[in-house]
Short mmCIF file of C-alpha atoms and ligand atoms in Angstrom, two decimals:
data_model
loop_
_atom_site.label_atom_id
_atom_site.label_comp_id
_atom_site.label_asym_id
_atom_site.label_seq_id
_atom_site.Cartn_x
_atom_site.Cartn_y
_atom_site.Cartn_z
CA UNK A 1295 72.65 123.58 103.14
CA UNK A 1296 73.43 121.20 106.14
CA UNK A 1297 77.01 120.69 107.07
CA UNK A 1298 79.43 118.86 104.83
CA UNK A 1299 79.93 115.23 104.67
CA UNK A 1300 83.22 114.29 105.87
CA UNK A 1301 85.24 111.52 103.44
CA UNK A 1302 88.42 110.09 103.69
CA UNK A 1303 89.83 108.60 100.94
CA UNK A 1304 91.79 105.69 100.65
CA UNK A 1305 94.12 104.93 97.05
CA UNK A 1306 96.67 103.25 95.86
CA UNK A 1307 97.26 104.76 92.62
CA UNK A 1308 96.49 106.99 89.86
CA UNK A 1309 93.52 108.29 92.08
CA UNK A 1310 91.31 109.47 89.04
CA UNK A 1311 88.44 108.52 90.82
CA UNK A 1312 89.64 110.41 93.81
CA UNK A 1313 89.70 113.20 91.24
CA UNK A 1314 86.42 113.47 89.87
CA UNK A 1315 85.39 113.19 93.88
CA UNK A 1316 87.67 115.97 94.62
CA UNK A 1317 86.18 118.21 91.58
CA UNK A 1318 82.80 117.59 92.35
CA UNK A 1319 83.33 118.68 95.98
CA UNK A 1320 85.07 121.74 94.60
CA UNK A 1321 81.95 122.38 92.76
CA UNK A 1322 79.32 121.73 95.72
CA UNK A 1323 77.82 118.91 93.25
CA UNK A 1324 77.98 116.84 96.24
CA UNK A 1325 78.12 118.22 99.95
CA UNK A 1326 80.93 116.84 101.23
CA UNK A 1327 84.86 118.08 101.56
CA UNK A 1328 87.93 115.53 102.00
CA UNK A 1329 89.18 115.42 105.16
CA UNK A 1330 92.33 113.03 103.90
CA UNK A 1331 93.43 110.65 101.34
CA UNK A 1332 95.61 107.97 102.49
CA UNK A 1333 97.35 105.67 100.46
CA UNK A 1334 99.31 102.48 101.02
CA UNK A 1335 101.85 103.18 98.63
CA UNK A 1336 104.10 106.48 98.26
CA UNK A 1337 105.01 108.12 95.02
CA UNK A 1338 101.39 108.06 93.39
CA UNK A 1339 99.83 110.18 90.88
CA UNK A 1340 96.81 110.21 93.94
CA UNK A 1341 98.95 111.48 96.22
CA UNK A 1342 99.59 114.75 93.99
CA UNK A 1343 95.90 115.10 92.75
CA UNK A 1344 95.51 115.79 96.27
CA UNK A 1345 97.93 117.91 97.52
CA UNK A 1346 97.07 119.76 94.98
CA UNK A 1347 93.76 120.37 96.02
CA UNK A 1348 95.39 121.48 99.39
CA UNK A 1349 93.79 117.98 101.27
CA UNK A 1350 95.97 116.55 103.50
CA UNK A 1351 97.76 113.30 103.25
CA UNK A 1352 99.40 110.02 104.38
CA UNK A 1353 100.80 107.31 103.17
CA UNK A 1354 100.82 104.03 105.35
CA UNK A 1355 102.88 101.38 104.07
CA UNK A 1356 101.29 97.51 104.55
CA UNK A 1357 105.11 96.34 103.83
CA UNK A 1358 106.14 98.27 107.06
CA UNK A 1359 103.59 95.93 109.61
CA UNK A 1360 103.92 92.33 110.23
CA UNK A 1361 100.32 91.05 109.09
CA UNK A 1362 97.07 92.32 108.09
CA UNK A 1363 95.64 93.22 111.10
CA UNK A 1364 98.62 95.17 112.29
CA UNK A 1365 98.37 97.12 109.00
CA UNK A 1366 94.48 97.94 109.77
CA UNK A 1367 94.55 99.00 112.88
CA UNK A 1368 97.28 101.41 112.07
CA UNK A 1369 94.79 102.30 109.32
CA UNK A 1370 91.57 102.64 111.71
CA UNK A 1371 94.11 105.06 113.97
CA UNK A 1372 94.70 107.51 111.57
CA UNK A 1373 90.97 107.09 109.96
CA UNK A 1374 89.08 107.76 113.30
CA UNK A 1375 91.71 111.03 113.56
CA UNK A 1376 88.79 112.32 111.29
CA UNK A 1377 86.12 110.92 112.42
CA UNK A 1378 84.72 110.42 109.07
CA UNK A 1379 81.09 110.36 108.12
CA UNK A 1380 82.33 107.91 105.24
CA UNK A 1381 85.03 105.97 104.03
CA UNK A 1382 85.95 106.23 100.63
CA UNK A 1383 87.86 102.65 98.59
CA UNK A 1384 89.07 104.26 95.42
CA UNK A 1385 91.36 101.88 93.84
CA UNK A 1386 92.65 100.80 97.06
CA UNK A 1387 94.10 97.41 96.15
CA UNK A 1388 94.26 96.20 99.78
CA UNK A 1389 92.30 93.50 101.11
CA UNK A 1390 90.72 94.76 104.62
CA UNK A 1391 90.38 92.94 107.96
CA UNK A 1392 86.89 92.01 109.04
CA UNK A 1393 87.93 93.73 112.15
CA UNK A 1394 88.44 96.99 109.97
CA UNK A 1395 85.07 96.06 108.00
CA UNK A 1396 83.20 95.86 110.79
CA UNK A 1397 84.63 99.26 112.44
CA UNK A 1398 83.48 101.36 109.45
CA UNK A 1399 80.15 99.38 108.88
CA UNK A 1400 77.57 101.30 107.06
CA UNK A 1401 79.71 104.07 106.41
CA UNK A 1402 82.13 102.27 104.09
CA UNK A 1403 82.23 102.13 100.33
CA UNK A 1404 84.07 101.11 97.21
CA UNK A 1405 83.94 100.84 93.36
CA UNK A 1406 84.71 97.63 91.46
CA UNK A 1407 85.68 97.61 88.02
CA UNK A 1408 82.84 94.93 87.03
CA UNK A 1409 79.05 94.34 86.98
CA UNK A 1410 78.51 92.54 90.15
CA UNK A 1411 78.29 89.72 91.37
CA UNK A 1412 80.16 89.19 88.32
CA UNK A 1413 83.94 88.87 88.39
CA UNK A 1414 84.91 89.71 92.15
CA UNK A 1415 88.26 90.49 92.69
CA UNK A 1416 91.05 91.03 89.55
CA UNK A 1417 91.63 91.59 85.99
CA UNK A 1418 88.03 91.77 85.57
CA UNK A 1419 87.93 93.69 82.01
CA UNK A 1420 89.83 90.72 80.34
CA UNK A 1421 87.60 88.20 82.43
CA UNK A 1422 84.24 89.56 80.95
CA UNK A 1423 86.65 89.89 77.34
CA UNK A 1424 86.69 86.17 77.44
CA UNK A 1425 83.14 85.39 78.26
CA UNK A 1426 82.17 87.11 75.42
CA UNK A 1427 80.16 89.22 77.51
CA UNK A 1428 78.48 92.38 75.46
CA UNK A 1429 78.28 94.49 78.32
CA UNK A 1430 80.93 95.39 81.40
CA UNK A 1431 80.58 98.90 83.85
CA UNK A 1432 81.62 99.38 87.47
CA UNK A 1433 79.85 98.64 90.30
CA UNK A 1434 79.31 100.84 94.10
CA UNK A 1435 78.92 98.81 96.99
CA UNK A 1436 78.94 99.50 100.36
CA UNK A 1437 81.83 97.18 102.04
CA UNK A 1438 80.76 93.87 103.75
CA UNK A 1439 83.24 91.29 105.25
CA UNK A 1440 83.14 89.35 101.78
CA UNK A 1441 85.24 90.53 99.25
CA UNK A 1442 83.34 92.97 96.62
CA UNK A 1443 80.04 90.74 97.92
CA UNK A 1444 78.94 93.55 99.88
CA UNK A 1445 74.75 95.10 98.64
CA UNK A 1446 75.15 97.32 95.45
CA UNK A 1447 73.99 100.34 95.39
CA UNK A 1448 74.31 101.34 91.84
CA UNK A 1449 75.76 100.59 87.97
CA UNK A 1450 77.18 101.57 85.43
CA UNK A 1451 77.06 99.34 82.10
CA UNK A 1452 79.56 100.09 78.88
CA UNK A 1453 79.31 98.30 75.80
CA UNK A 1454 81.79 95.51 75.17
CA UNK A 1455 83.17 96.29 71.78
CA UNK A 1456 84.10 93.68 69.13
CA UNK A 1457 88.20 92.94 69.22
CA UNK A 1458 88.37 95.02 72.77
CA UNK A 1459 91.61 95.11 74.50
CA UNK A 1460 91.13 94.96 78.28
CA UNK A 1461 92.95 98.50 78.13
CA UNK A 1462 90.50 99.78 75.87
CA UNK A 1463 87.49 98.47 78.01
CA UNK A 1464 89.12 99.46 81.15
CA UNK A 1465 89.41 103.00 80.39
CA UNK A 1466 85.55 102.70 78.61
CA UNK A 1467 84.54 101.69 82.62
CA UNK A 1468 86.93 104.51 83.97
CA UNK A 1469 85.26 107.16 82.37
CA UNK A 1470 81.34 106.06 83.50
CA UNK A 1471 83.02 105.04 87.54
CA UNK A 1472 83.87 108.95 87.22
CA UNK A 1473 80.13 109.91 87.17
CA UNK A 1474 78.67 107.12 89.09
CA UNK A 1475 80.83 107.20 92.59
CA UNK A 1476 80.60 111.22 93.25
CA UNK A 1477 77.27 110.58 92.51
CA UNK A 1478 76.65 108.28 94.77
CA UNK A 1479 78.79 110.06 97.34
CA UNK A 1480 76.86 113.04 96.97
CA UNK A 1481 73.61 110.63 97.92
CA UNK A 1482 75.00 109.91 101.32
CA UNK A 1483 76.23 112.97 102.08
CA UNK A 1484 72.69 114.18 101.95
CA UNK A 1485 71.68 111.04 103.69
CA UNK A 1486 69.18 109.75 101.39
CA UNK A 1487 71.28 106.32 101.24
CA UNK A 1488 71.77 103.97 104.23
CA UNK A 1489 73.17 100.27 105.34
CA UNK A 1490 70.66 98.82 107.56
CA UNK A 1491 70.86 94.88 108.43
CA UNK A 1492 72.70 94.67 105.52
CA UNK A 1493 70.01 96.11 103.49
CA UNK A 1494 70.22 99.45 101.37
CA UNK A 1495 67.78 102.02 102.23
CA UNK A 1496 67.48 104.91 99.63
CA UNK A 1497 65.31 107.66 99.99
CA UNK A 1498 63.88 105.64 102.97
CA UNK A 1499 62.50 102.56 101.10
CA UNK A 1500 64.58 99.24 100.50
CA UNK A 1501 66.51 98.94 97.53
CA UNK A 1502 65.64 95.60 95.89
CA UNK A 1503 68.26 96.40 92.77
CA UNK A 1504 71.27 98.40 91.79
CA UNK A 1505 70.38 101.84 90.48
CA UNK A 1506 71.41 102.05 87.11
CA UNK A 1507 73.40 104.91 85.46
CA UNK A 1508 72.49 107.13 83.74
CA UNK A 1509 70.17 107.95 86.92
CA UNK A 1510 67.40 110.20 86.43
CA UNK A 1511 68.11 112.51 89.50
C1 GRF B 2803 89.28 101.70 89.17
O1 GRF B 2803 89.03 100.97 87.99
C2 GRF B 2803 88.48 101.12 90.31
O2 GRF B 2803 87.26 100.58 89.93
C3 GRF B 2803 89.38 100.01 90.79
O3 GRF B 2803 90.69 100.53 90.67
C4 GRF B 2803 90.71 101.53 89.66
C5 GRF B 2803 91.25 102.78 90.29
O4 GRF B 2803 91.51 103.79 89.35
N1 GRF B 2803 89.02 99.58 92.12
P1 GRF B 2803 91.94 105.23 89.85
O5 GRF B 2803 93.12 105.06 90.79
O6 GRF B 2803 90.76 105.86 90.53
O7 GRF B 2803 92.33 105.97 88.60
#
């Protein structure tokens, strides 16, 4: 097996995600190890999930710098420290600089709570509610300088159910975003997924759509 993929992580809460990435590393389901989670705020349940798993950590407070760019840069610093193969956004509830977009181009991912291009942004669970939409799921997309506009790389759908609370779908989504983003971690880490010219490339051939989940490898 080729060397490990090295992720950092960056949260700003519960970090359940972060879990189910830290677990499936533990496992060698996906070839990577966690070279740091940083998170923007202290005092998170992320924060223990990974000190527990012995994986360093740091928390960088966006109060503490003047503006957004300040904030990012202090960011990229500690980042580059690792000299990640990938940068992990799970549940980090920051808007980034283009300047910090651009730095970690290709090699820069998150996980939105929402089929995209559907319902960028927040409270997306009660936004599809009130459509009346019969489906919602989480989406993985590598990072762009438009907020969650960047290509998808794959879905996850959940029913909507009748009388849903956005609670109850939220934690319907949670549970399918825990299979979906280690799985399409592990993809990278054994480089069959790219960013080139702002196209996907898995398993060297353009991706024209999202891969959906379940996926059949
Ligand atoms: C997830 O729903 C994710 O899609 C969104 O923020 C939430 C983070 O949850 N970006 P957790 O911190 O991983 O539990």
């Amino acid at each position: 097996m080729s060397q490990p993929a090295s992720l950092v992580v960056l949260i700003s809460g519960s970090g359940s995600n972060l879990q189910a990435i830290i677990d499936q590393c533990a496992d060698k389901h996906i070839n990577a190890s966690i070279c740091r989670v940083i998170s923007n705020k202290a005092d998170v349940k992320g924060l223990t999930r990974a000190e527990d798993a012995g994986i360093a950590t740091q928390v960088i407070d966006h109060t503490q710098y003047a503006d957004r760019e300040a904030f990012d840069a202090a960011l990229i610093e500690v980042i580059d420290q690792c000299n990640p193969d990938l940068v992990v956004l799970a549940g980090f509830m920051r808007i980034l600089t283009e300047g910090f977009v651009t730095h970690f181009k290709g090699r820069l991912i998150n996980i939105h709570p929402s089929l995209l291009p559907k319902y960028q942004g927040l409270n997306t669970h009660q936004r599809a509610i009130d459509a009346g939409d019969s489906e919602a799921g989480a989406s993985v997309h590598f990072v762009t300088e438009e907020l969650d506009g960047g290509p998808v790389i794959a879905q996850a759908k959940v029913p909507v159910e009748a009388n849903d609370t956005s609670e109850a779908l939220a934690k319907r989504v949670l549970t399918v975003e825990h299979g979906i983003f280690p799985a399409v971690i592990g993809w990278f880490a054994d480089k069959r997924l790219q960013l080139d010219n702002n196209q996907i490339m898995f398993d060297q051939k353009t991706l024209s759509q999202p891969i959906n989940w379940p996926f059949a490898d």
